Coordinates of C-alpha atoms in Angstrom, one line a residue:
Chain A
X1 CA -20.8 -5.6 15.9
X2 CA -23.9 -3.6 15.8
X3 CA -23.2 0.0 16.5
X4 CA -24.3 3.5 15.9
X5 CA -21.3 4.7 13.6
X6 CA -19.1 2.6 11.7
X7 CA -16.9 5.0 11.2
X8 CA -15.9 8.2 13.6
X9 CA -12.9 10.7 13.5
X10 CA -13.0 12.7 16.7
X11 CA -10.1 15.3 15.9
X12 CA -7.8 14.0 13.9
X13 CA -4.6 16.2 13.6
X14 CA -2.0 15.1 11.5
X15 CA 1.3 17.7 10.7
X16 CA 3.8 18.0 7.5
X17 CA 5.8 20.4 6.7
X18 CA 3.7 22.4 4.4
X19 CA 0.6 21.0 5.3
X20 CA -1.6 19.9 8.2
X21 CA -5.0 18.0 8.8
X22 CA -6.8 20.3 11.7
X23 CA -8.8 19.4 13.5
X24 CA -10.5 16.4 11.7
X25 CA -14.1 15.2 13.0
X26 CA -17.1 13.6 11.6
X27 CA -19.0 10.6 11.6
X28 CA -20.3 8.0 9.6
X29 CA -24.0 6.4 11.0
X30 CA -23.8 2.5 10.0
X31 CA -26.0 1.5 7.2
X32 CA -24.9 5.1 4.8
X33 CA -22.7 6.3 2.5
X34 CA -20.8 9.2 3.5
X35 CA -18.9 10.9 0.5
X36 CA -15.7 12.7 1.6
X37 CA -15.3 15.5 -1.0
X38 CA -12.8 18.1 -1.6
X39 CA -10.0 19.9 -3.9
X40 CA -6.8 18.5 -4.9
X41 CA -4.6 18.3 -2.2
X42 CA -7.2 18.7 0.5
X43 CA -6.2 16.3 2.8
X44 CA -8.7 13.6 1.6
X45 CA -6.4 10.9 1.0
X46 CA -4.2 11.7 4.3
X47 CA -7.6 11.7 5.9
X48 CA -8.0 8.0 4.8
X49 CA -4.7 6.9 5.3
X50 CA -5.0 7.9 8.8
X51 CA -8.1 6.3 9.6
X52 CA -6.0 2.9 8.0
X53 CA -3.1 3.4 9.9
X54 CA -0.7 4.1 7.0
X55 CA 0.2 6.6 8.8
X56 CA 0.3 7.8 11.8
X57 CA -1.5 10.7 13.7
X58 CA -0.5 13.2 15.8
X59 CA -4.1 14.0 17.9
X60 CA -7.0 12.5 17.8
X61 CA -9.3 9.5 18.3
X62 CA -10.6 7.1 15.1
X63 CA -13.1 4.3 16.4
X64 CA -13.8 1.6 13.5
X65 CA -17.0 -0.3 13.3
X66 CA -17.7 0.6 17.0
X67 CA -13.9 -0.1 18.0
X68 CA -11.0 2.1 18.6
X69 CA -8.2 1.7 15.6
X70 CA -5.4 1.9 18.0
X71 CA -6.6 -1.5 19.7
X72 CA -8.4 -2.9 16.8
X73 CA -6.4 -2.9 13.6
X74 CA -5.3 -5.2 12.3
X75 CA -8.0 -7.7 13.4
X76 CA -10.8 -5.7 12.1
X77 CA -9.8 -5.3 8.9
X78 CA -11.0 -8.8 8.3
X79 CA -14.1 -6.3 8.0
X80 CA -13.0 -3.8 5.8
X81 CA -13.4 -3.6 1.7
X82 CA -10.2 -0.9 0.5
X83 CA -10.0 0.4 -2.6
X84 CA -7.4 3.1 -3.5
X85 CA -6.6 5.3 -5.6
X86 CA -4.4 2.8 -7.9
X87 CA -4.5 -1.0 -8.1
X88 CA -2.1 -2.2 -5.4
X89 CA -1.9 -6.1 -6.7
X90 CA 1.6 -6.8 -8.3
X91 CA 0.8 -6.6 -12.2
X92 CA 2.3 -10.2 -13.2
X93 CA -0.7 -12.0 -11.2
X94 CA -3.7 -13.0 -12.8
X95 CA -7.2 -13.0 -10.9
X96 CA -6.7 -16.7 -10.1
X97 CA -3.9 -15.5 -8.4
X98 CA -5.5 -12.9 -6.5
X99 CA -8.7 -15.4 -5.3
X100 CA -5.6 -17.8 -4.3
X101 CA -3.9 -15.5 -2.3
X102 CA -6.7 -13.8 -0.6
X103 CA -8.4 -16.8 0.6
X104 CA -5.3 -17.2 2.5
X105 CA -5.3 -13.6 4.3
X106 CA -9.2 -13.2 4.7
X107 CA -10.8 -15.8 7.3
X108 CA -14.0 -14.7 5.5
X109 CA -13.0 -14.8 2.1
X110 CA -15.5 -16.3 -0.2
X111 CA -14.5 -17.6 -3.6
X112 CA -17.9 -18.0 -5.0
X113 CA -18.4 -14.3 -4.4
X114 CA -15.3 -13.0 -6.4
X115 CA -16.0 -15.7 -9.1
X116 CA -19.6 -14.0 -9.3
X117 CA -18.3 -10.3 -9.7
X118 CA -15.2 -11.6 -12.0
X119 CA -18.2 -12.7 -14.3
X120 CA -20.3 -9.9 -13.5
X121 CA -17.6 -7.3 -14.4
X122 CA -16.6 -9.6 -17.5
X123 CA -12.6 -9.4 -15.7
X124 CA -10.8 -12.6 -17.6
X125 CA -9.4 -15.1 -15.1
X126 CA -6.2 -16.0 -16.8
X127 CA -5.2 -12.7 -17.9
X128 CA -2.1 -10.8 -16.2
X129 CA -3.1 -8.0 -14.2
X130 CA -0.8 -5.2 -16.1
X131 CA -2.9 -6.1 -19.8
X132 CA -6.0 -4.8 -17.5
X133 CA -7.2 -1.2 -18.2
X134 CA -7.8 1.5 -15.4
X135 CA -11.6 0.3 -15.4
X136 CA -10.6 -3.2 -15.2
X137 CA -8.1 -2.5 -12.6
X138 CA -10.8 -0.5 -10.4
X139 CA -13.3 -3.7 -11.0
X140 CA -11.2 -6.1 -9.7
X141 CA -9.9 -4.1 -6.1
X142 CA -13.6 -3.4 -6.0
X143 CA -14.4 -7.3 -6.3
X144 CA -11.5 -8.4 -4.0
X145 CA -12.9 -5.3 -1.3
X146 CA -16.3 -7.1 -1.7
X147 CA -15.5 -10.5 -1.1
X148 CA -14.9 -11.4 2.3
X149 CA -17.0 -9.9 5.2
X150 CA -16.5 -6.4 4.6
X151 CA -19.0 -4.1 6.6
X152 CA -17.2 -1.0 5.5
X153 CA -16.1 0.0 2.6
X154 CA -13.8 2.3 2.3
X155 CA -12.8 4.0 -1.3
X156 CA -10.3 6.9 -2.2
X157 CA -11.1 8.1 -5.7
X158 CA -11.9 4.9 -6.5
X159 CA -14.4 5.8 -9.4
X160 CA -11.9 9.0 -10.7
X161 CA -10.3 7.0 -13.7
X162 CA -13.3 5.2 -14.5
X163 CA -15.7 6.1 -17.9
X164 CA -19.7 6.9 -16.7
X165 CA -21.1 3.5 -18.1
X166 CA -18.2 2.1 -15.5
X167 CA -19.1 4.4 -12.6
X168 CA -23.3 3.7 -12.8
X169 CA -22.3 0.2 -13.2
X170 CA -19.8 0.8 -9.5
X171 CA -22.5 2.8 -7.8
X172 CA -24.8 0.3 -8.3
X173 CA -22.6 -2.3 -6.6
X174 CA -22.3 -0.1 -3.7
X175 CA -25.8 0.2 -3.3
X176 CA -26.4 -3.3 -3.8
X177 CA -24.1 -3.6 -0.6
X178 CA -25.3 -0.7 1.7
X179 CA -28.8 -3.0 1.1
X180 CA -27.7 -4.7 4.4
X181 CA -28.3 -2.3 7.3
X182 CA -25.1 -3.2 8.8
X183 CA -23.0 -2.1 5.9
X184 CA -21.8 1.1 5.5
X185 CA -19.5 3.1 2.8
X186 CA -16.9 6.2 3.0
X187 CA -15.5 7.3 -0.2
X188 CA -13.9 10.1 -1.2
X189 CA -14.7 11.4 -5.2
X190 CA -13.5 14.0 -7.1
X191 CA -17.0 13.2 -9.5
X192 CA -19.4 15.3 -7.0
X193 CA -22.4 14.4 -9.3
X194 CA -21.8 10.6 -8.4
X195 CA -21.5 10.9 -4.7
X196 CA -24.9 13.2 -5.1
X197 CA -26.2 10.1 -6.8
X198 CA -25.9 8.0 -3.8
X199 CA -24.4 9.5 -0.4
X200 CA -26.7 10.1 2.5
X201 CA -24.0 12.5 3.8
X202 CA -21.5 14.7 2.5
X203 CA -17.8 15.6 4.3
X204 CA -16.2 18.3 3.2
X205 CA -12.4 19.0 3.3
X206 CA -10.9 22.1 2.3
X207 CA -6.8 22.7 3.1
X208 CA -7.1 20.1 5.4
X209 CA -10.2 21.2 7.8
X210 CA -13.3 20.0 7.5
X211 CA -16.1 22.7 6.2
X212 CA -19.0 20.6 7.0
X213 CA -20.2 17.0 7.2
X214 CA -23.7 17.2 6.7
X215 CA -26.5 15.1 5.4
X216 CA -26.8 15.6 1.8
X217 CA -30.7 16.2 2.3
X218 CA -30.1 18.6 4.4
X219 CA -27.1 20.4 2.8
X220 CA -29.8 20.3 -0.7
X221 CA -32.9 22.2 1.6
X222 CA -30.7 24.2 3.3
X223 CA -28.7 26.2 0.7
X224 CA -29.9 28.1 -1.9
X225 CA -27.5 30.2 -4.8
X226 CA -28.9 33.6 -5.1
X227 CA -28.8 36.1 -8.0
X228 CA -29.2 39.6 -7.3
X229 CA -27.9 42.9 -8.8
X230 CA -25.4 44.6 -5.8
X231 CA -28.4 47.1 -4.2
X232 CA -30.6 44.2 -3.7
X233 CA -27.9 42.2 -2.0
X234 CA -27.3 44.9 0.0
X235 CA -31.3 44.7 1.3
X236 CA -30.4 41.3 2.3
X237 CA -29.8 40.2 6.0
X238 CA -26.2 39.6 6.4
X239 CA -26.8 36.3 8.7
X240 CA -28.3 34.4 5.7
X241 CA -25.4 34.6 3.7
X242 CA -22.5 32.1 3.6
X243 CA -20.3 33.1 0.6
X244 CA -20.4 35.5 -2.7
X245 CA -19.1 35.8 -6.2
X246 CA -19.3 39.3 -8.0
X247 CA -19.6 38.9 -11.5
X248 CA -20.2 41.5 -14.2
X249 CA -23.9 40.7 -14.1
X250 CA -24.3 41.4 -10.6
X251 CA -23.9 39.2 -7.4
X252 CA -24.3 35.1 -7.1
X253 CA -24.6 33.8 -3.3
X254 CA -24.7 31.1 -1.6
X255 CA -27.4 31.7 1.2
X256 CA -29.6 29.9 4.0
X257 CA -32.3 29.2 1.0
X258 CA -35.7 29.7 3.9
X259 CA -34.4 32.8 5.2
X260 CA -34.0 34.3 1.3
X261 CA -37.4 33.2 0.1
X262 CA -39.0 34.7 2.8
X263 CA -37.0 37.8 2.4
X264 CA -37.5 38.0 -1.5
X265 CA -40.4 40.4 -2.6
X266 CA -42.8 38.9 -5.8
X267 CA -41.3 42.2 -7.7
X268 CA -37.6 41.6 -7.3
X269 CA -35.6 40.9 -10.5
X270 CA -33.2 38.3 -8.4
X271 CA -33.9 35.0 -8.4
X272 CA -32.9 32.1 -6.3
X273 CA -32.6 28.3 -6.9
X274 CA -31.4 25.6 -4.8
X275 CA -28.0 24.7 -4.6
X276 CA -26.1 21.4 -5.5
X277 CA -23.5 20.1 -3.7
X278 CA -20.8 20.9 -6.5
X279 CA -22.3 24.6 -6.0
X280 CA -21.8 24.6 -2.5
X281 CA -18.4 23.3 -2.5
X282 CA -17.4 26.0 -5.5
X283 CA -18.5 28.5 -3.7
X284 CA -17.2 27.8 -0.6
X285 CA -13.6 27.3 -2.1
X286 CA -14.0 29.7 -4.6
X287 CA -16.0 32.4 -3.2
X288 CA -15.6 35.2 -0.8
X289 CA -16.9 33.8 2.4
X290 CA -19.6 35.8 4.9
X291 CA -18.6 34.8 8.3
X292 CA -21.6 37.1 10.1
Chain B
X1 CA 1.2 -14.7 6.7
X2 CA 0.5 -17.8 4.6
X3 CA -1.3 -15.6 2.3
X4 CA 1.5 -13.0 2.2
X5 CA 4.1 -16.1 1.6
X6 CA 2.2 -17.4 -1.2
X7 CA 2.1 -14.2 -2.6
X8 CA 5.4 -14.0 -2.7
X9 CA 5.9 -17.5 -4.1
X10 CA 3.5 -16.6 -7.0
X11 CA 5.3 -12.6 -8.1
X12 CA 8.4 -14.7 -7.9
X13 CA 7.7 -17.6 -9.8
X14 CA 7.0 -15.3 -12.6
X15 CA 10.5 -13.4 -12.1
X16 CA 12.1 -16.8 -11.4
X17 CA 12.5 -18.6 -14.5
X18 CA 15.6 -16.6 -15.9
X19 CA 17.6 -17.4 -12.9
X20 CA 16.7 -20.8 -12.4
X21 CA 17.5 -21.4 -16.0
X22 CA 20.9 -19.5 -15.3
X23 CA 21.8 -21.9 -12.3
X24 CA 21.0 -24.6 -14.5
X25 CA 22.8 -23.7 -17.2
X26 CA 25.7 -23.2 -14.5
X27 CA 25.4 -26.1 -13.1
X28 CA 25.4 -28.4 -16.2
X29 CA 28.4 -26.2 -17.3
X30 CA 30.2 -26.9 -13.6
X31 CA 29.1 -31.1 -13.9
X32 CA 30.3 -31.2 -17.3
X33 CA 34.0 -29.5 -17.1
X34 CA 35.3 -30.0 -13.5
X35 CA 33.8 -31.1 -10.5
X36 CA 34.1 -27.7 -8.6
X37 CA 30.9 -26.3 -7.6
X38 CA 32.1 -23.1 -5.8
X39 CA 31.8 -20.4 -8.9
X40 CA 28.3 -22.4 -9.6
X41 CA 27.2 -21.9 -5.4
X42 CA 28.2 -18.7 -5.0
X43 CA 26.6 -17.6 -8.2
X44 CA 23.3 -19.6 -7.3
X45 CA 23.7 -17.9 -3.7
X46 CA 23.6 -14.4 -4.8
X47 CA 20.5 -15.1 -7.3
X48 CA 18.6 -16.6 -4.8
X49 CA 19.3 -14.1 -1.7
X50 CA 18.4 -11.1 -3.8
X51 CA 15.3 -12.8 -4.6
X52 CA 13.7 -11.3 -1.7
X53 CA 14.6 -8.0 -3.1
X54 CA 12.5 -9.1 -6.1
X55 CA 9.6 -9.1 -4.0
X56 CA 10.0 -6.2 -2.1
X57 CA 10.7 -3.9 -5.3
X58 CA 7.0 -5.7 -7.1
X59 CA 5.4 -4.8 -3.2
X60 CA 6.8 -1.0 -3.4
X61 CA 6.1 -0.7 -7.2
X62 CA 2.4 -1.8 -7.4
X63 CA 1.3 -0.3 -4.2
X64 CA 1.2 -3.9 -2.4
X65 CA 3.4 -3.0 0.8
X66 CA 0.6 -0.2 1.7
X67 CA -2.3 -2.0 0.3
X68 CA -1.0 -4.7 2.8
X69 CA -1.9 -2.5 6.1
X70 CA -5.4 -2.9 5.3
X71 CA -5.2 -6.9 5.8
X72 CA -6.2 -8.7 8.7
X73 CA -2.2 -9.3 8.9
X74 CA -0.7 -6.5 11.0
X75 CA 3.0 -5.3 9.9
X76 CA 5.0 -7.6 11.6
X77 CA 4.0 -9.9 9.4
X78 CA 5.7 -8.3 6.1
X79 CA 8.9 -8.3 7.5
X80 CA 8.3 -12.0 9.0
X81 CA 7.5 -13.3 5.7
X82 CA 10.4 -11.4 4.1
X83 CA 13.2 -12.8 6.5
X84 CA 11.5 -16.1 6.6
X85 CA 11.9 -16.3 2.6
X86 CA 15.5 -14.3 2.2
X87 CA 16.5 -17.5 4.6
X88 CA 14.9 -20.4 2.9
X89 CA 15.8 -19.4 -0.4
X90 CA 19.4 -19.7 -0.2
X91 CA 19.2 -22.4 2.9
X92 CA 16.9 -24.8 0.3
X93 CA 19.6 -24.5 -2.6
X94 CA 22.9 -24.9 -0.2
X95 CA 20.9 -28.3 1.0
X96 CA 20.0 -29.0 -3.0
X97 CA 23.7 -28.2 -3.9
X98 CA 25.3 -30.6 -0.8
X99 CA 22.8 -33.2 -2.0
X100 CA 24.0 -33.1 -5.7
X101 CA 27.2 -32.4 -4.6
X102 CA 27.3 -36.6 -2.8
X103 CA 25.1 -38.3 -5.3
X104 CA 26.0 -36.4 -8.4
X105 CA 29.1 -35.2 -8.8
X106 CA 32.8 -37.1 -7.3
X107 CA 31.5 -36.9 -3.5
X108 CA 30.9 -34.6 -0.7
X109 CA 34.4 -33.5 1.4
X110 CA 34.3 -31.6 4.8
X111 CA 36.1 -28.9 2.9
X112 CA 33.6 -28.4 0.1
X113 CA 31.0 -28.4 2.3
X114 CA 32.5 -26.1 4.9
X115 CA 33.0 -23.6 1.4
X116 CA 29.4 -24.3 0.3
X117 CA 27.9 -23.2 4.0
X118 CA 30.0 -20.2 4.3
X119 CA 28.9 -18.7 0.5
X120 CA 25.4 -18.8 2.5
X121 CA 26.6 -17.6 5.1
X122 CA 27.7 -14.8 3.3
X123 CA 24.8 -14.6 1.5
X124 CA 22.9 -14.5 4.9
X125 CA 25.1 -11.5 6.0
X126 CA 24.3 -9.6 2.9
X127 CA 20.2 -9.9 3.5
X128 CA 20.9 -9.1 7.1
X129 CA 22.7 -6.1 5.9
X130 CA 20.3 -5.3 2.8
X131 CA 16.9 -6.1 4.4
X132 CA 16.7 -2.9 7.1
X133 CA 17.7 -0.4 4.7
X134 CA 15.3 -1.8 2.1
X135 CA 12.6 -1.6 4.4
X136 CA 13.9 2.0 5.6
X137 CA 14.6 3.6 2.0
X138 CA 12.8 1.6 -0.8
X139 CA 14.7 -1.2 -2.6
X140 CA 16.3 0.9 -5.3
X141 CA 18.4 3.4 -2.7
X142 CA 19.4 0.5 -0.7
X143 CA 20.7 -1.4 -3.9
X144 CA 22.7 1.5 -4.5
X145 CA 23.6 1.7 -1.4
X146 CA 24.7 -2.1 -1.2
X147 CA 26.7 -1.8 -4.0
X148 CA 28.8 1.6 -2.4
X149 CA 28.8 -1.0 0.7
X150 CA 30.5 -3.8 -0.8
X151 CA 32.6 -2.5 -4.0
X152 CA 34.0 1.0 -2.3
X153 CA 36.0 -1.4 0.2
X154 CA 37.1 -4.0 -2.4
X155 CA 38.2 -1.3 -5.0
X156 CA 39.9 0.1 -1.8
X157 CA 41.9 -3.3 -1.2
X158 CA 42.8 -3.9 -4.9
X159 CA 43.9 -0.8 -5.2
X160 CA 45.6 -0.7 -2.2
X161 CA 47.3 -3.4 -3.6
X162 CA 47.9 -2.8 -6.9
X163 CA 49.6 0.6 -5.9
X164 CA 51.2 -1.0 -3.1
X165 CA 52.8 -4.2 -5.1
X166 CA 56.5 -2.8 -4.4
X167 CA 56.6 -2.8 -1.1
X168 CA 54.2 -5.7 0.2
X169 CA 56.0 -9.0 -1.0
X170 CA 53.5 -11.8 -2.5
X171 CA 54.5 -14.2 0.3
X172 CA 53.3 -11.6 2.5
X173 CA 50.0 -11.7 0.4
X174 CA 50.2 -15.3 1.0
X175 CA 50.3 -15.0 4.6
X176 CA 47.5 -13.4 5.1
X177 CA 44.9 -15.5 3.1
X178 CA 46.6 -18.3 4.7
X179 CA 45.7 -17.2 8.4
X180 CA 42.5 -16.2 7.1
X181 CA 41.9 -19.2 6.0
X182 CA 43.2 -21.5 9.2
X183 CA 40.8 -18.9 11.4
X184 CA 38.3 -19.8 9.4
X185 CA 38.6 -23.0 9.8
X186 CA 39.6 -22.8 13.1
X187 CA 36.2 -21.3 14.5
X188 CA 33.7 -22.9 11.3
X189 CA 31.3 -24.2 13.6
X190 CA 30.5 -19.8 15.0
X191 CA 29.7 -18.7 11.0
X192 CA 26.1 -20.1 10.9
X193 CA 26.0 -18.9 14.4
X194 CA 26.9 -15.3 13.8
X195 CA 24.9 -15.4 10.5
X196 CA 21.4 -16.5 12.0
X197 CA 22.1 -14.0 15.5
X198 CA 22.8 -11.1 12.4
X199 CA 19.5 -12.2 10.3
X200 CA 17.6 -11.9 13.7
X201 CA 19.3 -8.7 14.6
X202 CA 18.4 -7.5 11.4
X203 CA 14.5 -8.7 11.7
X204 CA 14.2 -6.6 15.0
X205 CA 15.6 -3.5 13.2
X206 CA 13.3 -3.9 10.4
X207 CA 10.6 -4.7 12.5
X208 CA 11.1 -1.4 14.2
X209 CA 11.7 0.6 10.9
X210 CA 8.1 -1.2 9.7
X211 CA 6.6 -0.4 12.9
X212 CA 7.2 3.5 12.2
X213 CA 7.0 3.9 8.2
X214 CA 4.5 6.1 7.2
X215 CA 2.8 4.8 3.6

């Protein structure tokens, strides 16, 4: 099951009432992590339900590990790790209970491998599942998602409740598992600094289009945030910049960081550094976007 | 759907000990003062056929029923697993009951067990009935709705009744459970028949509700 992209979303339309996915594409090359960012109510977690067939879609084509979902689910989710936004086991079972009935549903399930992270994540065996805290709760859909053949893993805000200590201790796992070439991740974070930690691409999703899906190398050479009083902004050629905030101070944008530098004299009082992701995405929601 | 099954059988276990100890109690209470098991059957029917209910209401609650689409299972498989249950349940305790019905109690008659099947079958025609809107609106609406279902009419009748008590004469009253009763008897053998032809009726419409619902 070798293939170029384990995940792709070839416009993916999806229509409520008072909101819509438009327009949905990107794709995920096998062997990365691809984090799927955006505000509260973006259309992240429609995104993903779509792509599980929760629900379904009105346009568009997803293909899964080299397959096309509409033929392929549910038989290749025997190669899928899901963890959402909440723990979905009933809250009386115990982890015993949740070894027991897996090995039942998963042809690949392997004990010895949820044993290993039950110890590694210090998650009691006997213990009901509703005593558990958030963290605990994360650990063990993370462990279950882990523990059969999954070759993608696919998270929504699966890190969101958990404490940093928790979270480095996550991301490890997942790079730990992206260390076979044939595994690849998709998760969508509100914590931008974690999935700057570890993605090799970034989607972003903002009122339910996507912005850009771009790798995160690139995104971090590309973009630059420059600060510049208004008459020096004005010098500058409209082409290289994406989006502004006015401030008191003067003028912060988000520009193509080449084309500033080599436009920026030695004697200007601006400055420009590169951007992060976070101040990418701020400014693209936030700020007043340059469309020239 | 072994693993889905099992699952069931463990949620349940842990919300089964109340009942079970209520059915005992009932039925030591029923061996102990007279020898008819009907109150005790009908009362073990109803526990055991809204067990199922049980376990859709954990599913819905902890996130299960959608966590569920991402198995290697495919949705036909919920409902299969909840039918397959919702009939076993009361089916195992009618054949426990006719069993300690002959060995324990004064003997088995055709006419207790004829009353035994028919509270399953009744029980039956209640999943049948509860099942699709369970699976269409969430347990809690169609348990309200269940209730509106069954106690609307029967308020309806005894009040009917009640108001009515002047003018319809008892041995009219009479009359009527009595031909109930002989058409009842009369056509016994079509009440499991009906019952398992509703429960599959009722599979395909929830299999078709499953099919469509958006998680």
């Amino acid at each position: 099951m070798n293939t170029e992209f384990a995940l792709e979303v070839s416009h993916l339309t999806k229509n409520y009432r008072d909101f819509s996915l438009n327009d949905v594409s990107f794709s995920l090359p096998t062997g990365c992590i691809m984090g799927f960012i955006g505000e509260n109510g973006a259309g992240k977690t429609t995104t993903i339900r779509s792509i599980l067939g929760m629900i379904q879609k009105k346009e568009g084509t997803i293909n899964i590990l080299g397959a096309s979902q509409n033929e392929c689910l549910p038989k290749i989710n025997e190669h899928l790790g899901i963890v959402l936004n909440e723990c979905t086991f009933p809250e009386t079972l115990t982890t015993s209970d949740v070894s027991t009935i897996m090995k039942h549903i998963y042809k690949t399930w392997n004990n010895t491998s949820f044993s290993n992270y039950m110890d590694r994540f210090a998650l009691p065996k006997k213990k009901k599942i509703k005593d558990f805290s958030t963290g605990m709760k994360t650990k063990l859909s993370i462990a279950a998602a882990l523990s059969h053949d999954s070759r993608l893993l696919i998270l929504d805000e699966a890190t969101s409740g958990l404490d940093p200590i928790a979270r480095e201790e996550i991301l490890d796992v997942f790079l730990e598992f992206i260390q076979d070439e044939n595994h690849s991740v998709f998760m969508s974070s509100h914590i931008v600094s974690d999935l700057e930690k570890i993605c090799d691409y970034i989607t972003f999703l903002h009122k339910g289009k996507i912005l850009f899906s771009e790798s995160k190398d690139v995104l971090l050479d590309s973009y630059g945030i420059y600060k510049c009083s208004k008459e020096e902004f004005d010098k500058l050629d409209a082409s290289c910049v994406k989006a502004i905030r006015e401030n008191k101070f003067g003028i912060e944008a988000l520009v193509s960081y080449n084309q500033v530098k080599r436009q920026m004299s030695a004697s200007s009082s601006s400055c420009m550094d590169r951007a992060s992701i976070e101040e990418i995405m701020l400014m693209l929601v936030k700020g007043k976007q340059c469309t020239a | 759907m072994k693993g889905l099954i099992i699952k069931d059988l463990i949620v349940l276990k842990g919300q089964a000990k109340i009942p079970l100890l209520i059915v005992a109690v009932y039925l030591c209470f029923t061996f102990f003062s007279n020898d008819d098991m009907t109150m005790y059957h009908s009362m073990g029917t109803m526990i055991f056929s809204v067990l199922v209910i049980t376990a859709l209401a954990f599913d819905e609650r902890s996130g299960w029923d959608k966590y569920s689409l991402t198995m290697p299972v495919g949705r036909n498989a919920q409902v299969y697993t909840k039918y397959l249950l919702s009939f076993l349940f009361p089916f195992i305790f009618l054949l426990f009951n006719l069993v300690v019905k002959q060995f324990l109690f004064h003997g088995l008659t055709i006419d207790t067990a004829k009353s035994m099947v028919l509270v399953t079958c009744i029980g039956v025609f209640y999943i049948a009935l509860v099942l699709p809107l369970a699976f269409l609106l969430g347990t809690e609406k169609s348990r309200l709705l269940m209730m509106l279902i069954i106690f609307v009419p029967a308020i309806a009748i005894f009040a009917y009744i009640k108001l009515a008590s002047g003018t319809i004469s008892s041995t009219a009253i009479t009359s009527i459970t009595t031909d109930f009763t002989n058409l009842f008897s009369k056509h016994f053998l079509f009440i499991p028949l009906v019952a398992i032809v509703m429960l599959l009726l009722s599979l395909l419409v929830s299999r078709g509700i499953y099919q469509r619902k958006e998680f």
